[in-house]
Amino acid sequence: MADRGCPLEAAAPLPAEVLESLAELELELSEGDITQKGYEKKRAKLLARYIPLIQDVHTEAVQAALAKYKERKMPMPSKRRSALVHSSVETYTPPDTSSASEDEGSLRRPGRLTSALLQSHSGIEPWLDRVIQGSSTSSSASSTSSPPGGRPAAAPSASTALAGLTAHTHIDLHSAPPDVTTGLVGHSPYERPQMASVRGIPRGHGRNVLETADGVPVNSRVSSKIQQLLNTLKRPKRPPLKEFFVDDFEELLEVQQPDPNQPKPEGDQMAVLKGEPLSVGTSGPLSLLAALQLWGTTQPKAPCLTALDTAGKATCTLTYGKLWSRSLKLAYTLLNKLTNKSEPLLNPGDRVALVFPNSDPVMFMVAFYGCLLAELVPVPIEVPLTRKDAGSQQVGFLLGSCGVTLALTTDACQKGLPKAPTGEVATFKGWPPLAWLVIDGKHLTKPPKDWYPLAQDTGSRTAYIEYKTSKEGSTVGVTVSHSSLLAQCQALTQACGYTEAETLTNVLDFKRDAGLWHGVLTSVMNRMHVISIPYALMKVNPLSWIQKVCSYKAQAALVKSRDMHWSLLAQRGQRDVCLSSLRMLIVADGANPWSISSCDAFLNVFQSRGLRPEVICPCASSPEALTVAIRRPPDLGGPPPRKAVLSMNGLSYGVIRVDTEERLSVLTVQDVGQVMPGASVCVVKVDGVPYLCKTDEIGEICVNSIATGTAYYGLLGITKNIFETIPVTADGVPVSDQPFTRTGLLGFIGPDNLVFVVGKLDGLMVVGVRRHNADDVVATALAVEPMKFVYRGRIAVFSVTVLHDDRIVLVAEQRPDASEEDSFQWMSRVLQAIDSIHQVGVYCLALVPANTLPKAPLGGIHISETKQRFLEGTLHPCNVLMCPHTCVTNLPKPRQKQPEVGPASMIVGNLVAGKRIAQASGRELAHLEDSDQARKFLFLADVLQWRAHTTPDHPLFLLLNAKGTVTSTATCIQLHKRAERVAAALMEKGRLDAGDHVALVYPPGVDLIAAFYGCLYCGCVPVTVRPPHPQNLGTTLPTVKMIVEVSKSACVLSTQAITRLLKSKEAAAAVDVRTWPTILDTDDIPKKKVASIFRPPSPDVLAYLDFSVSTTGILAGVKMSHAATSALCRSIKLQCELYPSRQIAICLDPYCGLGFALWCLCSVYSGHQSVLVPPLELESNVSLWLSAVSQYKARVTFCSYSVMEMCTKGLGAQTSALRMKGVNLSCVRTCMVVAEERPRISLTQSFSKLFKDLGLPARAVSTTFGCRVNVAICLQPNRLGKLAEQGTTGPDPTTVYVDMRALRHDRVRLVERGSPHSLPLMESGKILPGVKVIIAHTETKGPLGDSHLGEIWVSSPHNATGYYTVYGEEALHADHFSARLSFGDTQTIWARTGYLGFLRRTELTDASGERHDALYVVGSLDETLELRGMRYHPIDIETSVIRAHRSIAECAVFTWTNLLVVVVELDGLEQDALDLVALVTNVVLEEHYLVVGVVVIVDPGVIPINSRGEKQRMHLRDGFLADQLDPIYVAYNM
C-alpha cells in the first residue's frame, strides 16, 4: 500500500475496520475485480474522514473541467538529447535554502538531502508529496529519451496516420529539379553543408523514398506531427468573433467588440463606508518615541523582542531598556560622530538605508528607532547577495533618487557582502556610492549623561520610506509621515485589541508591510513582546511558529497562508501542540484567492488542538494605504465571517454574480473584515475617472484615513493619481472634500459592510475586454496534479503585450525527475484547465529547470524580473508550449481577392489619375558611337582572333590563389592558342560535330575560359558546370550528372584531377559512372592547330547554354545566341566604360548568369584586364579580394552578397591591421554586387561603413539586377574619369521607404523614413543601354502606372532566346520569353522576369536631360508566400526574426500546408534554444500579423545557401520534411 503514496500517517492512526476494508480493496485491484479508477474512488471515500482536507473546491473544479475534455492529441515538441541535459536529474540542485516560495514553496528537512538525491523522487520532501497527491502514484516516470547520441523517440502520438492529408498538401519530391549553384560557400564562421542540391531524383534513378498516395514521405516524422498540429487547429474553438469591415488600403486589427450578452452591473451606486471613530486613549503615550522612552525608562526589564536561530532556540531577547539605550547610542553616533571637519555628514530629514538580513530583527529594530531619534528617515531594503540580484538595480535607483549616502548594517552582514579588490563593499549595479556603517555595540559611541535628541515625531514630516516594486519591475518608495505612523499604530491597537505585555508571534518580514506595522511599531506602542521567527527556521521546521505560540502562550500570531499550509503538511505526530492561548491569528495575505483553502484546512486540523474558529482574522493591506481592513473577533465587535462564491465569468467583466448554473468556474473568497477605525472606504472604477462603482461591481478599493502613506518619494505625478484621488458619483459630484488613496486592491463591499478582495491591480491582465487575475490563474494551474511535475509555489503568471493586447504567460519550475512526456502532458492539461475555467487562452507556457527563476527576497518569484527575462530571451526554459493560434483573435481579416478591374478601365483610371505608364529604358544603342565596331564584333570567336592578331601580348586574365599570388595568366595570343588546342582535341579525340553540346567541368580559372573559346572555335555549344566537391560527392555529384544529362552533352571537358574524381569508386557510389559521355582531360592535349575556325551561319545560332537553379529549386537552362552574347558584352562595356587600359577585379563564381559573362566573355570583347579571385579561396584568406583590389588599383570590382558578407563578418575587427599592410581602397570607383534579388541595403551599408577606414568611397557600393531571362538588366556604375563631367553615367542610387503592409496587398505606398512598418528599398542600378523595362499586372498582363507593384518585363537584344529546358516545369514557362501586353503596346515582345517590382520617376536627371526612372526590385514571385490572402516576401519576415535575439545567426521561412515554418540558426548555447520560440512568434505577430506554425531551431550552417549568397528555402523545406536537419528543438505552436 505504501507504494501508492498512502498518506495515512498524515493523521490519527486508522481504526482497524478501515484498515481491513483497505486490504480488501487492494486484493480486488490486484485480482482485476475492480478498475484503477474505481479503486481510487472507493479508497478516497474510506479515507476521507481521516485525511486533513487540503483539496479545495477549486481543485475539484479543475479536475471536473479536465474530465470534460477528451484527451486531445497535441504534437509534442521534438528536442535533441543534448538540449535536455541541463534539466536532467544528474545536474540538478535542489531549490536553494535562501528561498522557496512566497506562496507555498518547497520545504526541506535536515539530514535528508544526501540520501534524497539517490531516490527516484526529487529529493525534496517525499513525505510532503504523498500527503498532497493522495492516491496518485508517486513513482517517478522514467525519461523517455534515448541514450546520449540517439534521438528522442517520437512521441507516441506522432505516429498518427497521415490519411487526413488533403490533395493539395501534395509535396512533389521527384519533379523538382536540382541546384547546380549550391557550392560550398564559406558563410559566417561556419561551413555550410553541401546540401543535396537535387530537389528531386533524376529520371531513370530509382525512387527510394516510400510515399503515401499524397506524395508525403511515410518516414517523415515531422510531417506527421504537422498533420497532428493541423488536426488540433481544425478543432473548433469558441465561436469566431464577428468579422469587421477592413478598409481596402489598410489592414485593421480587429477591435474586440463587447459581447451584447455580457453581464453588466445592475445594483445601485455604492455609498462611502465609514469605519468606527479612532478613539485615542488619553492614558496612552502621545507618540511612538514617547512610548519607547516611557517603556525604556519605566519598564527596562520588560522583553520587547526575542530572536530565534535556525534551530528554534532564542538567541537574544531585547528588553525595552536595551532598545532605548542602544537606539540613543546610535542616534548620538549618527548625529555627532559622523562628521567632516566643517559640517555634519547627516542633516535632519536625510534618508539612510537599513540593510539587515531577515534573521536579525534585533539590530534592525535598534537601527530603525535610532534613525527616528536622530530625525533621519530610514529606508529598509533587502540585503543584496550578489551583484546581479533580481531587482537590485531598481533598488539602487530608489536609493539614488532618495539621495541615500549612508547604509547601516551589522558586522556579520557586512562581512557577507560582495567586496571590491580594495576590500570595500562592492558597488552594486545601478547603486549610488554608499558609506557603510556597522552598528554593533562596539562601533557606537555612548552619549553623555544629559544628552537627549530633539526628535519631533509628530506632524507631516516623513517618518520612514517603504519600498514597493510595481508590476513593470520599477521600485518606488512610499513615504509614511509621523502622523500616519502614529495613526496606524493606534488603529491597529484598537482593531486588534492589543493590550500591554501581550505576546505576538511574527513570521513575516519585519522590514516592511504588516510585519513592520505589527511587529516593530504597534508592539512598542503597547509594550508587547514579539517572537520573531526567521524564514530560514520556517524552511527547516514549518511548525516552529505553532510551537512558539504554544510555549510562549502567545495571544496573537502574524502569518501568511503559506505558513499555515506548510504547518499542515508537517503537523503529524505533534500531539502536545495547544493553540488555546491565541485570540487572533492574523493572516496577512488573507486577500489572496487561495488563502481561504489554507485557512479552512488549518482550522479543520487544529480545532482539536484548541484553535477557535473566530480566531482566524484575514486582513488586507497595500504599501500605499497600509492596513485597509482586518477581520475582528466577535469580542471586539466583529460580525460573523462570510464567504462569497463568485462566477469567474462575471468577475472577468468586473461584475459580481453568485454562481448558479456553471459550478466549475467559480472563485470562492473570504471577507477580510471591516474597515479600519477612523477610515472611510469606497470602490471606484479601475480606469479613467474614479466614478463610484455599483454595489454589484468590482472596482479598486480606495481609503481615506490619516493612517495611509503620503506619497511616492520624488514622484509628484503618480503621487497625485494614487494618493490624491477624489471619487465622484455618477453625476460627477465629489463624494468628499478629502482625497482618497488608491490601494491597488480589487474588490467590493459585501453584506454586514465586510470588505471582500478578489485580486490586485498588479496581477490584472486585460485580454480583449475581459479582466483576469494572475493569482486565479496560478490557483488553476496548481490544481492540475499539483505536486507531480512542478514545484507548488514556483509558478509565475504575467501578461505581455503582443499585437495590442495582453497575452497570458505562465512560467513554472519543473521537477528534475519529470520526464519530457509528463511535463508536456501537464502543460496541455493546464492549458485546457485555464481555458475551461477562465475561458481565456494561455499564449505561452514555459517550464524552467528547478531553482532558476529569479527570487524575491523572501523566496517568492520575482515576477517582473521573470517577465523581463522572458522578453529578453534569457529565461532558458527546458520546455515551451506556445498557443498563438488559440489566443490571437484580433488579426486583420484575411484579404478577399477583389474581382479584377478590366484592363481598359485600368488604363483609363491611370490616365485620369495623371499616372504615366511605368516604362523605362537604358540609352539607345543606335545613337552610340560604336555601332560600326558592333557589327564586326558579332561573334566572340572572331573578336579573340582579332585581338590575338592586333595586340597579341595584351594581358586579359590574371588568376590569384588564396595567398594572393598569380597562379596563371593569359594574354590574347595565349588564350587563342589554348582555345585552338581544345578545339582540335574536341574534333579529333571527341569526334564532335558543330552544334554538339559540351559540358565544361572546371574549377574557376583560365582553363575554363580556354575551354569555352575552344568550343566556340569548333562550333560546339559549351555548358559550364560547377565541379563536384571532393569531400561531398554524395550530394554534389548527382547535380553534375543531372546537368550533363539534361543539357544532352556529348562530351565532358575537364582537368586531370576532376576526370579521375568523376570515374572514382566514391563517384560510383553516388551515380552510375558507366553512363558518362566521353570525358576529355585537357591537361595533356597535344599542341595542334585547327584547320579552320568555325564561323556560325547567322548571329541567331546558339552560342552557349547557361544552367542555373532558382532559389525555389527549379533547374533552368537558357539559350544564349551569338547575337545576344555580343549585345550583352556591348551593353556592359558601354555601361561600365570598359576599354583595354582598364583593370577590373572579379570575385564571383564563373558558372552562370552575370558572373559567367564577366568572367569569360567581357574581357575578350572589351579588351580590359580581369583579375580573377575565386570566392572559394576566401575561405582560407578572407582579405584576398580586397587586397587584390588594392594591389591592382582596380577602379571597378564585382562581387556577390556572400563575398560581401564574408568580408563584413570576417574582417570587422581587422581593418586597422589591413591598413598597416597597405590595403587602400580609395582607387575603387564602383563596387557592384551581382545579384538576382532585392538589394540587401543593410549589408551594403555596413560594408561601406566598415571599409570607409580603408579609403572606400562612400558611394562606391551599388547593386545589379539580372535573372534567368536576362542576366544583366541593371548595373549601377559610379561616375568614372573624364566622362563624369560629360555626365554619361547616371545619378546615385536612390532609396525609398515603402509601407510593408501595403506591399502585402501588392500595392506601393511611399512613407517617411522611420515610420512604423516602413521598409527601405534601394534602386537596383541603372538600366543597361538597349534594355527596355515595363511593369505589368501579374494576372491581367496589362501595363501598370508609375509606382505600382507588378511583374518586371524586359525587352532587350541580349535577352536569352528561350529555355533549353526547365526541368520538370516545361509547360509552365512557355510564355516567359514571348509575352505581350494585353493592351497598350501589344506588338513588342517581352520576357517575363518572374520578379515583382515597380518603377518610379525620380527628381534626378539623366545625361540626356531626361528625368531618371529608378527600378526597384521587391522579390521573386516564385518565392513569395501566400498567407491569409496576402503576399509576403520571405526576406521581410526573416529580417524581423534575425532582429529578435542576438543569438539568431540566420533565419529562413517557408510554408507547408498553410503553416508558416520559421527555421532559425542558433549561434549560442543549446540551452538558449527555447528562449527563441516565444521571441520569434512575438516578432512575426507584431510586425507581420502572422501566426507562426512551427519554429525549428538548428545549428549554424544548416540553412543551405547558394554561390550567389541566396537561401535555398525549398531545399530546407524538403530537408525539414524528410527529417534531415537534426534540429536542436522543434516547437509546434498551437
Tab-separated table of N, CA and C in Angstrom, residues 1331-1423:
chain	number	residue	atom	x	y	z
A	1331	VAL	N	18.206	48.249	-73.118
A	1331	VAL	CA	17.235	47.455	-72.360
A	1331	VAL	C	15.993	48.298	-72.093
A	1332	LYS	N	14.815	47.720	-72.336
A	1332	LYS	CA	13.558	48.393	-72.002
A	1332	LYS	C	12.853	47.579	-70.923
A	1333	VAL	N	12.262	48.279	-69.974
A	1333	VAL	CA	11.585	47.603	-68.856
A	1333	VAL	C	10.179	48.172	-68.733
A	1334	ILE	N	9.217	47.302	-68.467
A	1334	ILE	CA	7.851	47.774	-68.207
A	1334	ILE	C	7.319	46.972	-67.017
A	1335	ILE	N	6.391	47.556	-66.271
A	1335	ILE	CA	5.795	46.839	-65.138
A	1335	ILE	C	4.396	46.385	-65.565
A	1336	ALA	N	4.160	45.069	-65.492
A	1336	ALA	CA	2.879	44.536	-65.950
A	1336	ALA	C	2.135	43.892	-64.787
A	1337	HIS	N	0.815	43.927	-64.868
A	1337	HIS	CA	-0.012	43.299	-63.839
A	1337	HIS	C	0.192	41.785	-63.899
A	1338	THR	N	0.362	41.160	-62.731
A	1338	THR	CA	0.725	39.734	-62.735
A	1338	THR	C	-0.370	38.871	-63.340
A	1339	GLU	N	-1.637	39.301	-63.247
A	1339	GLU	CA	-2.713	38.447	-63.763
A	1339	GLU	C	-3.316	38.950	-65.067
A	1340	THR	N	-3.621	40.264	-65.139
A	1340	THR	CA	-4.252	40.746	-66.385
A	1340	THR	C	-3.225	40.977	-67.476
A	1341	LYS	N	-1.953	41.072	-67.100
A	1341	LYS	CA	-0.853	41.330	-68.052
A	1341	LYS	C	-1.006	42.687	-68.734
A	1342	GLY	N	-1.682	43.601	-68.069
A	1342	GLY	CA	-1.786	44.961	-68.607
A	1342	GLY	C	-0.691	45.823	-68.013
A	1343	PRO	N	-0.320	46.932	-68.692
A	1343	PRO	CA	0.738	47.797	-68.141
A	1343	PRO	C	0.227	48.535	-66.895
A	1344	LEU	N	1.110	48.787	-65.959
A	1344	LEU	CA	0.725	49.475	-64.721
A	1344	LEU	C	1.309	50.878	-64.707
A	1345	GLY	N	0.760	51.696	-63.817
A	1345	GLY	CA	1.233	53.075	-63.712
A	1345	GLY	C	2.490	53.184	-62.856
A	1346	ASP	N	3.059	54.376	-62.884
A	1346	ASP	CA	4.245	54.686	-62.084
A	1346	ASP	C	3.995	54.345	-60.613
A	1347	SER	N	4.987	53.787	-59.945
A	1347	SER	CA	4.896	53.435	-58.516
A	1347	SER	C	3.810	52.410	-58.217
A	1348	HIS	N	3.473	51.559	-59.199
A	1348	HIS	CA	2.566	50.443	-58.920
A	1348	HIS	C	3.378	49.159	-58.941
A	1349	LEU	N	2.993	48.232	-58.071
A	1349	LEU	CA	3.737	46.981	-57.968
A	1349	LEU	C	3.219	45.978	-58.993
A	1350	GLY	N	4.137	45.394	-59.754
A	1350	GLY	CA	3.740	44.371	-60.719
A	1350	GLY	C	4.967	43.570	-61.111
A	1351	GLU	N	4.795	42.742	-62.156
A	1351	GLU	CA	5.936	41.938	-62.586
A	1351	GLU	C	6.800	42.765	-63.531
A	1352	ILE	N	8.113	42.620	-63.384
A	1352	ILE	CA	9.050	43.350	-64.245
A	1352	ILE	C	9.170	42.558	-65.558
A	1353	TRP	N	8.859	43.225	-66.685
A	1353	TRP	CA	9.051	42.609	-68.002
A	1353	TRP	C	10.191	43.338	-68.691
A	1354	VAL	N	10.954	42.611	-69.502
A	1354	VAL	CA	12.143	43.220	-70.094
A	1354	VAL	C	12.226	42.884	-71.583
A	1355	SER	N	12.658	43.860	-72.374
A	1355	SER	CA	12.882	43.634	-73.803
A	1355	SER	C	14.273	44.175	-74.113
A	1356	SER	N	15.118	43.349	-74.744
A	1356	SER	CA	16.487	43.811	-74.987
A	1356	SER	C	17.161	42.875	-75.963
A	1357	PRO	N	18.137	43.387	-76.746
A	1357	PRO	CA	18.823	42.486	-77.690
A	1357	PRO	C	19.574	41.366	-76.962
A	1358	HIS	N	19.888	41.550	-75.679
A	1358	HIS	CA	20.610	40.453	-75.016
A	1358	HIS	C	19.717	39.589	-74.124
A	1359	ASN	N	18.407	39.636	-74.322
A	1359	ASN	CA	17.552	38.634	-73.661
A	1359	ASN	C	17.983	37.250	-74.129
A	1360	ALA	N	17.847	36.270	-73.253
A	1360	ALA	CA	18.077	34.898	-73.700
A	1360	ALA	C	16.988	34.556	-74.729
A	1361	THR	N	17.282	33.566	-75.593
A	1361	THR	CA	16.298	33.301	-76.650
A	1361	THR	C	15.247	32.292	-76.196
A	1362	GLY	N	15.410	31.709	-75.031
A	1362	GLY	CA	14.391	30.769	-74.550
A	1362	GLY	C	15.019	29.777	-73.587
A	1363	TYR	N	14.167	28.979	-72.985
A	1363	TYR	CA	14.690	27.921	-72.109
A	1363	TYR	C	15.153	26.769	-72.980
A	1364	TYR	N	16.314	26.249	-72.677
A	1364	TYR	CA	16.702	24.994	-73.323
A	1364	TYR	C	15.865	23.903	-72.682
A	1365	THR	N	15.797	23.988	-71.352
A	1365	THR	CA	14.899	23.086	-70.636
A	1365	THR	C	14.621	23.693	-69.284
A	1366	VAL	N	13.408	23.495	-68.838
A	1366	VAL	CA	13.108	23.820	-67.443
A	1366	VAL	C	12.761	22.480	-66.861
A	1367	TYR	N	13.634	21.952	-66.086
A	1367	TYR	CA	13.486	20.565	-65.670
A	1367	TYR	C	12.196	20.383	-64.895
A	1368	GLY	N	11.275	19.621	-65.458
A	1368	GLY	CA	10.039	19.306	-64.750
A	1368	GLY	C	8.970	20.370	-64.853
A	1369	GLU	N	9.286	21.518	-65.488
A	1369	GLU	CA	8.291	22.602	-65.479
A	1369	GLU	C	8.093	23.166	-66.886
A	1370	GLU	N	8.309	22.340	-67.949
A	1370	GLU	CA	8.337	22.879	-69.309
A	1370	GLU	C	7.084	23.692	-69.654
A	1371	ALA	N	5.911	23.113	-69.404
A	1371	ALA	CA	4.671	23.746	-69.851
A	1371	ALA	C	4.483	25.105	-69.198
A	1372	LEU	N	4.907	25.178	-67.947
A	1372	LEU	CA	4.642	26.365	-67.157
A	1372	LEU	C	5.306	27.611	-67.727
A	1373	HIS	N	6.486	27.413	-68.334
A	1373	HIS	CA	7.304	28.583	-68.658
A	1373	HIS	C	7.321	28.920	-70.141
A	1374	ALA	N	6.365	28.342	-70.881
A	1374	ALA	CA	6.378	28.547	-72.332
A	1374	ALA	C	6.314	30.034	-72.688
A	1375	ASP	N	5.531	30.814	-71.902
A	1375	ASP	CA	5.344	32.215	-72.301
A	1375	ASP	C	6.354	33.172	-71.695
A	1376	HIS	N	7.374	32.647	-71.007
A	1376	HIS	CA	8.299	33.571	-70.342
A	1376	HIS	C	9.057	34.475	-71.315
A	1377	PHE	N	9.327	33.952	-72.531
A	1377	PHE	CA	10.162	34.738	-73.444
A	1377	PHE	C	9.361	35.430	-74.539
A	1378	SER	N	8.063	35.144	-74.580
A	1378	SER	CA	7.302	35.699	-75.697
A	1378	SER	C	6.015	36.317	-75.206
A	1379	ALA	N	6.102	37.098	-74.129
A	1379	ALA	CA	4.885	37.684	-73.559
A	1379	ALA	C	4.549	38.971	-74.292
A	1380	ARG	N	3.254	39.238	-74.436
A	1380	ARG	CA	2.811	40.519	-74.985
A	1380	ARG	C	1.814	41.135	-74.002
A	1381	LEU	N	1.790	42.453	-73.949
A	1381	LEU	CA	0.836	43.134	-73.072
A	1381	LEU	C	-0.583	42.889	-73.584
A	1382	SER	N	-1.551	42.856	-72.655
A	1382	SER	CA	-2.929	42.585	-73.070
A	1382	SER	C	-3.576	43.816	-73.690
A	1383	PHE	N	-3.004	44.994	-73.497
A	1383	PHE	CA	-3.498	46.200	-74.171
A	1383	PHE	C	-2.379	47.228	-74.154
A	1384	GLY	N	-2.585	48.348	-74.814
A	1384	GLY	CA	-1.497	49.320	-74.920
A	1384	GLY	C	-0.597	48.894	-76.075
A	1385	ASP	N	0.704	48.842	-75.827
A	1385	ASP	CA	1.649	48.408	-76.859
A	1385	ASP	C	1.614	46.882	-76.946
A	1386	THR	N	0.782	46.344	-77.836
A	1386	THR	CA	0.637	44.879	-77.866
A	1386	THR	C	1.578	44.242	-78.887
A	1387	GLN	N	2.442	45.053	-79.519
A	1387	GLN	CA	3.326	44.493	-80.552
A	1387	GLN	C	4.658	44.012	-79.985
A	1388	THR	N	5.230	44.784	-79.052
A	1388	THR	CA	6.559	44.441	-78.530
A	1388	THR	C	6.519	43.077	-77.845
A	1389	ILE	N	7.565	42.298	-78.095
A	1389	ILE	CA	7.661	41.008	-77.401
A	1389	ILE	C	8.552	41.209	-76.175
A	1390	TRP	N	8.057	40.798	-75.038
A	1390	TRP	CA	8.769	40.987	-73.766
A	1390	TRP	C	9.130	39.626	-73.180
A	1391	ALA	N	10.114	39.634	-72.291
A	1391	ALA	CA	10.398	38.435	-71.483
A	1391	ALA	C	9.955	38.747	-70.063
A	1392	ARG	N	9.279	37.785	-69.442
A	1392	ARG	CA	8.823	37.992	-68.052
A	1392	ARG	C	9.916	37.548	-67.093
A	1393	THR	N	10.297	38.435	-66.194
A	1393	THR	CA	11.424	38.097	-65.293
A	1393	THR	C	10.997	37.204	-64.136
A	1394	GLY	N	9.707	37.237	-63.785
A	1394	GLY	CA	9.307	36.471	-62.599
A	1394	GLY	C	9.590	37.219	-61.307
A	1395	TYR	N	9.922	38.543	-61.405
A	1395	TYR	CA	10.206	39.333	-60.207
A	1395	TYR	C	9.188	40.450	-60.079
A	1396	LEU	N	8.780	40.724	-58.846
A	1396	LEU	CA	7.888	41.849	-58.578
A	1396	LEU	C	8.736	43.098	-58.354
A	1397	GLY	N	8.240	44.208	-58.865
A	1397	GLY	CA	8.970	45.453	-58.637
A	1397	GLY	C	8.124	46.616	-59.097
A	1398	PHE	N	8.708	47.815	-59.063
A	1398	PHE	CA	7.990	48.977	-59.571
A	1398	PHE	C	8.995	49.983	-60.094
A	1399	LEU	N	8.538	50.842	-60.960
A	1399	LEU	CA	9.368	51.927	-61.487
A	1399	LEU	C	8.902	53.220	-60.860
A	1400	ARG	N	9.833	54.101	-60.615
A	1400	ARG	CA	9.435	55.380	-60.044
A	1400	ARG	C	10.278	56.474	-60.671
A	1401	ARG	N	9.635	57.467	-61.202
A	1401	ARG	CA	10.371	58.594	-61.810
A	1401	ARG	C	10.905	59.459	-60.676
A	1402	THR	N	12.211	59.713	-60.699
A	1402	THR	CA	12.820	60.492	-59.604
A	1402	THR	C	13.017	61.937	-60.052
A	1403	GLU	N	13.491	62.748	-59.112
A	1403	GLU	CA	13.737	64.167	-59.421
A	1403	GLU	C	15.065	64.337	-60.167
A	1404	LEU	N	15.881	63.263	-60.221
A	1404	LEU	CA	17.217	63.389	-60.802
A	1404	LEU	C	17.131	63.357	-62.325
A	1405	THR	N	18.147	63.910	-62.984
A	1405	THR	CA	18.126	63.886	-64.453
A	1405	THR	C	19.261	63.034	-64.979
A	1406	ASP	N	18.996	62.432	-66.142
A	1406	ASP	CA	19.994	61.606	-66.808
A	1406	ASP	C	20.915	62.482	-67.640
A	1407	ALA	N	21.881	61.824	-68.291
A	1407	ALA	CA	22.828	62.540	-69.139
A	1407	ALA	C	22.080	63.301	-70.238
A	1408	SER	N	20.991	62.661	-70.734
A	1408	SER	CA	20.264	63.286	-71.845
A	1408	SER	C	19.332	64.389	-71.368
A	1409	GLY	N	19.339	64.647	-70.051
A	1409	GLY	CA	18.430	65.666	-69.520
A	1409	GLY	C	17.072	65.115	-69.172
A	1410	GLU	N	16.854	63.823	-69.451
A	1410	GLU	CA	15.579	63.188	-69.093
A	1410	GLU	C	15.535	62.959	-67.583
A	1411	ARG	N	14.319	62.894	-67.029
A	1411	ARG	CA	14.212	62.508	-65.607
A	1411	ARG	C	14.572	61.032	-65.478
A	1412	HIS	N	15.246	60.711	-64.413
A	1412	HIS	CA	15.750	59.337	-64.224
A	1412	HIS	C	14.652	58.429	-63.660
A	1413	ASP	N	14.458	57.285	-64.305
A	1413	ASP	CA	13.490	56.302	-63.801
A	1413	ASP	C	14.235	55.241	-63.016
A	1414	ALA	N	13.855	55.085	-61.752
A	1414	ALA	CA	14.543	54.093	-60.907
A	1414	ALA	C	13.719	52.819	-60.868
A	1415	LEU	N	14.410	51.678	-60.996
A	1415	LEU	CA	13.735	50.376	-60.924
A	1415	LEU	C	13.983	49.779	-59.539
A	1416	TYR	N	12.904	49.438	-58.867
A	1416	TYR	CA	13.025	48.827	-57.534
A	1416	TYR	C	12.549	47.387	-57.617
A	1417	VAL	N	13.427	46.468	-57.247
A	1417	VAL	CA	13.064	45.045	-57.245
A	1417	VAL	C	12.595	44.691	-55.836
A	1418	VAL	N	11.396	44.096	-55.730
A	1418	VAL	CA	10.869	43.748	-54.403
A	1418	VAL	C	11.131	42.282	-54.077
A	1419	GLY	N	11.026	41.401	-55.067
A	1419	GLY	CA	11.335	39.994	-54.776
A	1419	GLY	C	10.808	39.073	-55.853
A	1420	SER	N	11.242	37.832	-55.782
A	1420	SER	CA	10.851	36.841	-56.783
A	1420	SER	C	9.427	36.371	-56.514
A	1421	LEU	N	8.635	36.286	-57.592
A	1421	LEU	CA	7.255	35.830	-57.447
A	1421	LEU	C	7.192	34.392	-56.962
A	1422	ASP	N	8.142	33.573	-57.432
A	1422	ASP	CA	8.141	32.158	-57.025
A	1422	ASP	C	8.356	31.995	-55.530
A	1423	GLU	N	9.104	32.943	-54.946
A	1423	GLU	CA	9.459	32.800	-53.534
A	1423	GLU	C	8.364	33.276	-52.602
